[in-house]
Coordinates of C-alpha atoms in Angstrom, one line a residue:
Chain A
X11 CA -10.2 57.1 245.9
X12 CA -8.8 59.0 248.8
X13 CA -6.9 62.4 249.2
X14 CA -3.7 62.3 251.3
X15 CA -2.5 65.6 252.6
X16 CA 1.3 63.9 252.4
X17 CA 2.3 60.9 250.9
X18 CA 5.3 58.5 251.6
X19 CA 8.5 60.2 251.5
X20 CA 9.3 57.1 249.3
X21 CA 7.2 58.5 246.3
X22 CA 9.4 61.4 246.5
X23 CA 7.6 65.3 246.6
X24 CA 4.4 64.7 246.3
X25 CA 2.6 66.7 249.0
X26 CA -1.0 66.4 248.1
X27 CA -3.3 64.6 245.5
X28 CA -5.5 61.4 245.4
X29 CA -4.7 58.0 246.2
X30 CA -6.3 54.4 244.5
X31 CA -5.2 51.9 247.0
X32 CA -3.8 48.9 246.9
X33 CA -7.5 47.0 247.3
X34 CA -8.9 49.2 244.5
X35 CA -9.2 47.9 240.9
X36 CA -10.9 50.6 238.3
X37 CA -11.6 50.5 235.0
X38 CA -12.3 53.8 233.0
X39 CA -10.5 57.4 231.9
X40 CA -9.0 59.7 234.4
X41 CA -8.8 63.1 234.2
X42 CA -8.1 65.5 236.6
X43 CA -6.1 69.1 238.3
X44 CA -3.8 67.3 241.4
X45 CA -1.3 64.8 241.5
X46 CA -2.5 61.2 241.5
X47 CA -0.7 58.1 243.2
X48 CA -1.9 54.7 241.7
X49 CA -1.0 51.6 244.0
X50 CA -4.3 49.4 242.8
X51 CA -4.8 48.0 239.7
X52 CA -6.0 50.7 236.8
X53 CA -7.4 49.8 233.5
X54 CA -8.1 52.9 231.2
X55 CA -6.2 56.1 230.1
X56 CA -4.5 58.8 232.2
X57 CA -4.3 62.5 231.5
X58 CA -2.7 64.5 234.5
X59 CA -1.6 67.7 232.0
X60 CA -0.4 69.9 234.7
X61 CA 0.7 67.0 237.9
X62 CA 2.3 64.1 238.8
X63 CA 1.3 60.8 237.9
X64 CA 3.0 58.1 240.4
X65 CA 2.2 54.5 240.0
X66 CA 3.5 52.8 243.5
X67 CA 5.3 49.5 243.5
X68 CA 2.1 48.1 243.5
X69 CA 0.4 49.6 241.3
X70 CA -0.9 48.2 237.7
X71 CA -1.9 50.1 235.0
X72 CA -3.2 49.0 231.2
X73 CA -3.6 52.4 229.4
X74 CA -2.0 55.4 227.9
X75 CA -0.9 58.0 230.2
X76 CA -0.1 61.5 229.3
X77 CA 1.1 63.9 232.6
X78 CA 3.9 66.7 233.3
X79 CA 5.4 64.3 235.5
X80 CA 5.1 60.0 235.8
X81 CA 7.3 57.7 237.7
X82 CA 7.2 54.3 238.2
X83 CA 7.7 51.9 240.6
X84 CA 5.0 49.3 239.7
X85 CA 3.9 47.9 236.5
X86 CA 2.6 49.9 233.2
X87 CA 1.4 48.5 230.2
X88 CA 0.7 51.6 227.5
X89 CA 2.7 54.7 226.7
X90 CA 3.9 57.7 228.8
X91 CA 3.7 60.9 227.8
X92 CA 5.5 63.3 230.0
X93 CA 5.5 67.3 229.3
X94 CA 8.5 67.0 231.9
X95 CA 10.0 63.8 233.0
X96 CA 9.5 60.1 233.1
X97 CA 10.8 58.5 235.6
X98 CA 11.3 54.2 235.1
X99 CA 12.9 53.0 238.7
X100 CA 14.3 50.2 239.6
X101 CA 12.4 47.1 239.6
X102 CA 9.6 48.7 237.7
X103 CA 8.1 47.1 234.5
X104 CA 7.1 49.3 231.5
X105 CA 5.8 48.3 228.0
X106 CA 5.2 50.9 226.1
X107 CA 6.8 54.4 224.2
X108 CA 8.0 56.8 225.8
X109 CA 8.4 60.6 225.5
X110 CA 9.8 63.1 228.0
X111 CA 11.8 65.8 227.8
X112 CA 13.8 64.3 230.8
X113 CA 13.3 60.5 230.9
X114 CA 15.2 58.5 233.0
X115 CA 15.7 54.9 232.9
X116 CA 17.2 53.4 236.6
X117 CA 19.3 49.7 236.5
X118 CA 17.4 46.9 236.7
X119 CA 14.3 48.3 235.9
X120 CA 12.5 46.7 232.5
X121 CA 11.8 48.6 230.2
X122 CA 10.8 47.5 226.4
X123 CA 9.8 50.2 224.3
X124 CA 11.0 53.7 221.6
X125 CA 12.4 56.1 223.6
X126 CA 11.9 59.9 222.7
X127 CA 12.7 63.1 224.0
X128 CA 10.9 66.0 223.3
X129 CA 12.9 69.3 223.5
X130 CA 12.9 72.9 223.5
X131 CA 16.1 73.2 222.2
X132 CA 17.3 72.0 218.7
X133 CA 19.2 68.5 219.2
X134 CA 23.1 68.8 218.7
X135 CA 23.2 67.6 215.4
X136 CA 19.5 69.2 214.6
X137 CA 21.4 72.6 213.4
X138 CA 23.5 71.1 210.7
X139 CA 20.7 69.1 209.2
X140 CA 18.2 72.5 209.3
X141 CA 20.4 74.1 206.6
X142 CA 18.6 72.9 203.6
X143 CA 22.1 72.1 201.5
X144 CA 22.4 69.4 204.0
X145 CA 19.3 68.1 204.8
X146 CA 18.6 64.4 204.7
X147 CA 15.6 62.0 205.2
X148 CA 15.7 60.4 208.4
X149 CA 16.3 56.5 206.7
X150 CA 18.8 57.5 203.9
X151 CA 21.8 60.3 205.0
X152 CA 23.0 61.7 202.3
X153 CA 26.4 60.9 203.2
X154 CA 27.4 57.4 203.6
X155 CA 31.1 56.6 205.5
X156 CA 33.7 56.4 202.7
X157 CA 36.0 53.5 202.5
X158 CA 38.7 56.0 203.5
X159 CA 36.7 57.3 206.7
X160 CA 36.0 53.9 207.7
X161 CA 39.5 52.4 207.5
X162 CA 41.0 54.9 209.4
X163 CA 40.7 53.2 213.3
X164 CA 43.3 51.1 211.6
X165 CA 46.2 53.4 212.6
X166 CA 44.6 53.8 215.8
X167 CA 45.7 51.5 218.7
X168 CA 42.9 49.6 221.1
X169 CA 41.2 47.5 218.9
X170 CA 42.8 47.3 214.7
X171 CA 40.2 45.9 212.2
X172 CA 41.3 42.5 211.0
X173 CA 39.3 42.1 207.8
X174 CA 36.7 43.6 205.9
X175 CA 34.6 41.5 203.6
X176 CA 32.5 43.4 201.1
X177 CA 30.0 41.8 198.4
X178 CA 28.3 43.2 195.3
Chain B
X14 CA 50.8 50.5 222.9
X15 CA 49.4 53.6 224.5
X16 CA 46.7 53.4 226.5
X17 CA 44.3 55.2 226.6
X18 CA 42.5 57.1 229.9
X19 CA 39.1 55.6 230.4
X20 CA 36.0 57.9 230.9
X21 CA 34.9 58.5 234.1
X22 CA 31.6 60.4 234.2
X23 CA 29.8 57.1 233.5
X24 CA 26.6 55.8 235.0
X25 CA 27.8 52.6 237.0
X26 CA 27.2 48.9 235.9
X27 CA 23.9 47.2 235.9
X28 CA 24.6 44.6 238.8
X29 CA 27.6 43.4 237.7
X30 CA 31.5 43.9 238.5
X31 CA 32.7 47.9 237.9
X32 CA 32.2 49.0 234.6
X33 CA 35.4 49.1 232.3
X34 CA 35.3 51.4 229.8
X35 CA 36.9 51.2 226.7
X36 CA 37.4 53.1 222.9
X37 CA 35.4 51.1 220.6
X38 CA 36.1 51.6 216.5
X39 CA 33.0 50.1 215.7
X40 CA 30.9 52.7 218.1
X41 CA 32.8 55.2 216.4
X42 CA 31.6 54.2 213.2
X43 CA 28.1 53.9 214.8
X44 CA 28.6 57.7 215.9
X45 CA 30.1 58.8 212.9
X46 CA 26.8 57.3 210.8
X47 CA 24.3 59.0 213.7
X48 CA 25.8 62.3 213.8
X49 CA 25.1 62.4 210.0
X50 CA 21.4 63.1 210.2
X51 CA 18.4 63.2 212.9
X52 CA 15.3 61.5 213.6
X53 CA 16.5 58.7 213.3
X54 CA 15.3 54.8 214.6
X55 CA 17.9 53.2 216.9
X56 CA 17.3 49.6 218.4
X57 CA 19.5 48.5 221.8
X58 CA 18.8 44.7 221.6
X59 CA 20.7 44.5 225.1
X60 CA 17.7 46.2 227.3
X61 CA 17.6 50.1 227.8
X62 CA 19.9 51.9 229.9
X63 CA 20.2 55.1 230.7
X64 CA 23.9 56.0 229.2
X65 CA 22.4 54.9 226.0
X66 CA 19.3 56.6 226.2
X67 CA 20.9 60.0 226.3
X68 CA 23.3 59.3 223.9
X69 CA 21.1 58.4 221.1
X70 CA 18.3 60.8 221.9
X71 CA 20.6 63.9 222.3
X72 CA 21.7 63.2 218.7
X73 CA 18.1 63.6 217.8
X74 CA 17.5 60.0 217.4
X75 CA 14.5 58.1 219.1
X76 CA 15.8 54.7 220.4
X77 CA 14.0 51.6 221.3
X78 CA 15.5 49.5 223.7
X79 CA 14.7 45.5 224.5
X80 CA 16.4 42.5 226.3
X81 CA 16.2 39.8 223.7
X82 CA 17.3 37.4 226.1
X83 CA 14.4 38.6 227.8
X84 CA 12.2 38.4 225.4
X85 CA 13.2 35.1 223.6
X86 CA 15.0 33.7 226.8
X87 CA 14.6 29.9 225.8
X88 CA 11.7 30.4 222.9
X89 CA 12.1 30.4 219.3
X90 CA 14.0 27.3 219.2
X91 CA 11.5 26.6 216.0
X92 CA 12.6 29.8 214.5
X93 CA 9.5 31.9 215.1
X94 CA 10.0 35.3 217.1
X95 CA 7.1 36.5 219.0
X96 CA 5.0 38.9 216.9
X97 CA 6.3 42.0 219.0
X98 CA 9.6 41.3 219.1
X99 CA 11.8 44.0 217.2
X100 CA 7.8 45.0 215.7
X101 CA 8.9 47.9 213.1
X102 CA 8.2 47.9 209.9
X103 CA 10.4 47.3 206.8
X104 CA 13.4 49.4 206.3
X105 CA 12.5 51.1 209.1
X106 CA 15.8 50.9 211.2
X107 CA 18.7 53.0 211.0
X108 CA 21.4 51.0 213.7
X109 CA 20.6 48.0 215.8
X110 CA 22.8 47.4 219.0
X111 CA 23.0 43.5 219.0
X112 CA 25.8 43.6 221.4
X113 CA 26.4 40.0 222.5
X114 CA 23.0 38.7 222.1
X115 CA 23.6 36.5 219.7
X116 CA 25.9 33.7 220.9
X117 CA 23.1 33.3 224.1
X118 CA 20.5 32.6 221.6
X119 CA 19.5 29.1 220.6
X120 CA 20.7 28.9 216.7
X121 CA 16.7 29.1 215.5
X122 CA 16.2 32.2 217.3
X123 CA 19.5 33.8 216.5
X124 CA 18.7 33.2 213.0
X125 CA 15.0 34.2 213.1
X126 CA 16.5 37.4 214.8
X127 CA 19.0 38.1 212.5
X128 CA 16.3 37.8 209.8
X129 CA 13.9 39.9 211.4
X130 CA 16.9 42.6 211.9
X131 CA 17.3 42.6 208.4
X132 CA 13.9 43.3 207.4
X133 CA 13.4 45.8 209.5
X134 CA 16.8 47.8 209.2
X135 CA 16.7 50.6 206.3
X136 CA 19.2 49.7 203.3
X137 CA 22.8 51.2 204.8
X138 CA 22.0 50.9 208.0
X139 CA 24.5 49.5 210.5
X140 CA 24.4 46.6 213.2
X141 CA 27.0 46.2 215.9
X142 CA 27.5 42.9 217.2
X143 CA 30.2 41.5 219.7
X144 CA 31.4 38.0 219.8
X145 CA 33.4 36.3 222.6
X146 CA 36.4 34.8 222.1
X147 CA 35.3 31.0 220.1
X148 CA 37.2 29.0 223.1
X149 CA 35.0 30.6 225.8
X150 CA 32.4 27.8 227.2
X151 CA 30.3 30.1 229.0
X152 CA 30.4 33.9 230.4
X153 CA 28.1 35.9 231.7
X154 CA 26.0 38.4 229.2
X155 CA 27.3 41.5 228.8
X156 CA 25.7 44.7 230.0
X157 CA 26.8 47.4 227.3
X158 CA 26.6 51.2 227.2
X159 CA 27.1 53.8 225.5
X160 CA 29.4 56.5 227.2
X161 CA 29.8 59.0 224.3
X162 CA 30.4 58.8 220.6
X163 CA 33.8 56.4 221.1
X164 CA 33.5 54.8 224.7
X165 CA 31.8 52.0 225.4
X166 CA 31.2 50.8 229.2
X167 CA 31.3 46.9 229.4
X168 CA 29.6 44.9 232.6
X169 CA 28.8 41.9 232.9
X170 CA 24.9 40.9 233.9
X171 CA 23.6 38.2 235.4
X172 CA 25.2 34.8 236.1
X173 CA 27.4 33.2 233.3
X174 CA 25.3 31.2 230.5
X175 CA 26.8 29.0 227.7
X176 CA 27.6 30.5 224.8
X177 CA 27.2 29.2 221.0
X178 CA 31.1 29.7 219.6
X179 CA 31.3 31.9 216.6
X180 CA 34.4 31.5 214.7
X181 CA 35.4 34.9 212.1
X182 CA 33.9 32.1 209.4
X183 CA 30.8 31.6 210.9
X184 CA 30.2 35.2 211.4
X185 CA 30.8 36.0 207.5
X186 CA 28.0 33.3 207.2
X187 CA 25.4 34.3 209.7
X188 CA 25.6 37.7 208.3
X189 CA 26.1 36.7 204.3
X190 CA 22.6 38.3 203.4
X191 CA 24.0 41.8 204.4
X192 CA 25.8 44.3 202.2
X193 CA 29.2 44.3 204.0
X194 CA 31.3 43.4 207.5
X195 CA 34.0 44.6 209.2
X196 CA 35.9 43.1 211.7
X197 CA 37.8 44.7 215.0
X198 CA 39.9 42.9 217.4
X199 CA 39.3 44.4 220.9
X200 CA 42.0 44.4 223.8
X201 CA 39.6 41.8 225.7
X202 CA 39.7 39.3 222.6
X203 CA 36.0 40.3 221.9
X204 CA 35.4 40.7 218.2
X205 CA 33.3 44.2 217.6
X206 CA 31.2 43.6 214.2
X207 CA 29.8 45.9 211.7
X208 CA 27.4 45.0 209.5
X209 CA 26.3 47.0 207.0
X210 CA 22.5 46.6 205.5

């Protein structure tokens, strides 16, 4: 492992931190205080708390990684954890969950996975549920579309429902 | 007919021709169902992109997103769905985007998927599927997203495959299992399916 006073200006901001280059292959936990690009082949976990976790377009990593910052341009195989943002870009491959307060997804990147956001701000429709009257578990709302809500695009114009087939 | 403006502030098309976007009933039901609670499981069968993403997860939702062509590409022709495809537990889903996925699917894995859907998708739970008009041979997939709670942005991806035809008939069949479906005629010929579980 090296450290790089600057890196790339294809990685983006990352002015200092270590490197594991391409030739390197490492399996274990890292831990560590300064932002960390990956373009070798990592197997193991990943906890940057307060940095940047980059994984170059040839990097690898098998393992969980949990950082304020990750983007990826290589391959990951695990979840991401980001206190910030997640950053998928194109041409990337991720399996795995992620959670971000800010992730972002680029075209033709592959991503298969949950998606969550972690906020500090109650979602939109977070206030209405918090009043207890109106609470619902998450798999059953308490309020169901009526038959009158949901036959009302047919006034609309664009696309008019043809038929509706209901059993039981 | 009056037409209506399309929206402009969305996120470009995933290699394909310029995104058209459109007012779609059935996302509007969709919306209508996920603006009625949060934390909430939402599956994008098309592949995960980024429109999407913050739609569903700015209504408090967490959304999990796959290519089933992908995934099943030409697999499952003996009905069996890799162990982590669509990997949730029962009743455990709250709206699954099918999009077009279905009519690229051999019939053994369409079916296998549509009966993995159903067990994992919570009872009342909604699935939105397009269809293609029945006399189309082949088209390319389309790549859909979500623009807000009643525009959808319609691309299409990748070179065009051939395409299982699914008359209305067929359609009331593949999904017979499920509680109910509704039907909507789009301005492209594209029929937008709800299902309810």
């Amino acid at each position: 492992m090296s450290t790089h006073p600057t890196r790339p200006a294809e990685y983006g901001t990352v002015r200092s931190g270590a490197l594991i280059g391409k030739s390197l292959e490492i399996t274990g936990e890292i831990r560590g205080a300064e932002d960390l690009v990956i373009d070798g082949r990592m197997k193991g976990d990943i906890e940057l708390p307060d940095h940047r976790l980059t994984i170059g377009p040839s990097g690898v990593l098998h393992g969980k990684i949990r950082a304020r910052e990750i983007v990826v341009y290589g391959t990951v195989q695990g979840n991401l954890e980001a206190s910030e943002r997640v950053e998928i870009k194109k041409n990337a491959r991720v399996v795995g969950d992620l959670k971000a307060q800010r992730p972002v997804i680029e075209d033709e990147a592959y991503f298969k996975g949950n998606v969550e956001t972690t906020r500090t701000e109650a979602p939109k429709a977070a206030a209405a549920a918090a009043q207890p009257a109106q609470a619902a578990p998450a798999t059953q709302p308490a309020a169901q579309p009526s038959a009158q809500t949901a036959a009302a695009p047919a006034q609309s114009q664009g696309s008019a429902p043809r038929q509706e087939n209901r059993k039981g | 007919m009056k037409t209506e403006p399309l929206p402009r502030s969305a996120t470009g098309p995933a290699g394909g021709g310029p995104a058209a976007g459109r007012r779609s009933y059935a996302l509007e039901q969709v919306s209508e169902y996920l603006g009625s609670f949060t934390g909430g499981q939402v599956v994008d069968l098309g592949g995960a992109c980024q429109s999407t993403i913050e739609y569903v997860t700015g209504l408090g939702h967490r959304l999990y997103a796959e290519d089933v062509l992908h995934t099943l590409g030409q697999g499952a022709e003996d009905g069996r769905l890799p162990a982590d495809c669509l990997d949730f537990p029962p009743s455990s889903v709250d709206v699954t985007l099918c999009w077009d996925r279905f009519q690229f699917l051999t019939e053994a894995a369409a079916v296998a998927l549509q009966e993995r859907i159903h067990r994992v998708m919570a009872p009342g739970g909604l699935l939105l599927a397009l269809f293609h008009p029945e006399q189309t041979a082949s088209v390319s997939p389309l790549s859909c997203r979500v623009a807000d709670a009643r525009h959808l942005l319609l691309a299409s991806a990748g070179p065009p495959r051939p395409l299982r035809p699914f008359t209305t008939r067929m359609i009331e069949r593949f999904f017979q299992r499920y509680d109910s479906l509704k039907f909507y005629l789009t301005r492209e010929n594209l029929q937008e399916v709800i299902v309810r579980r």
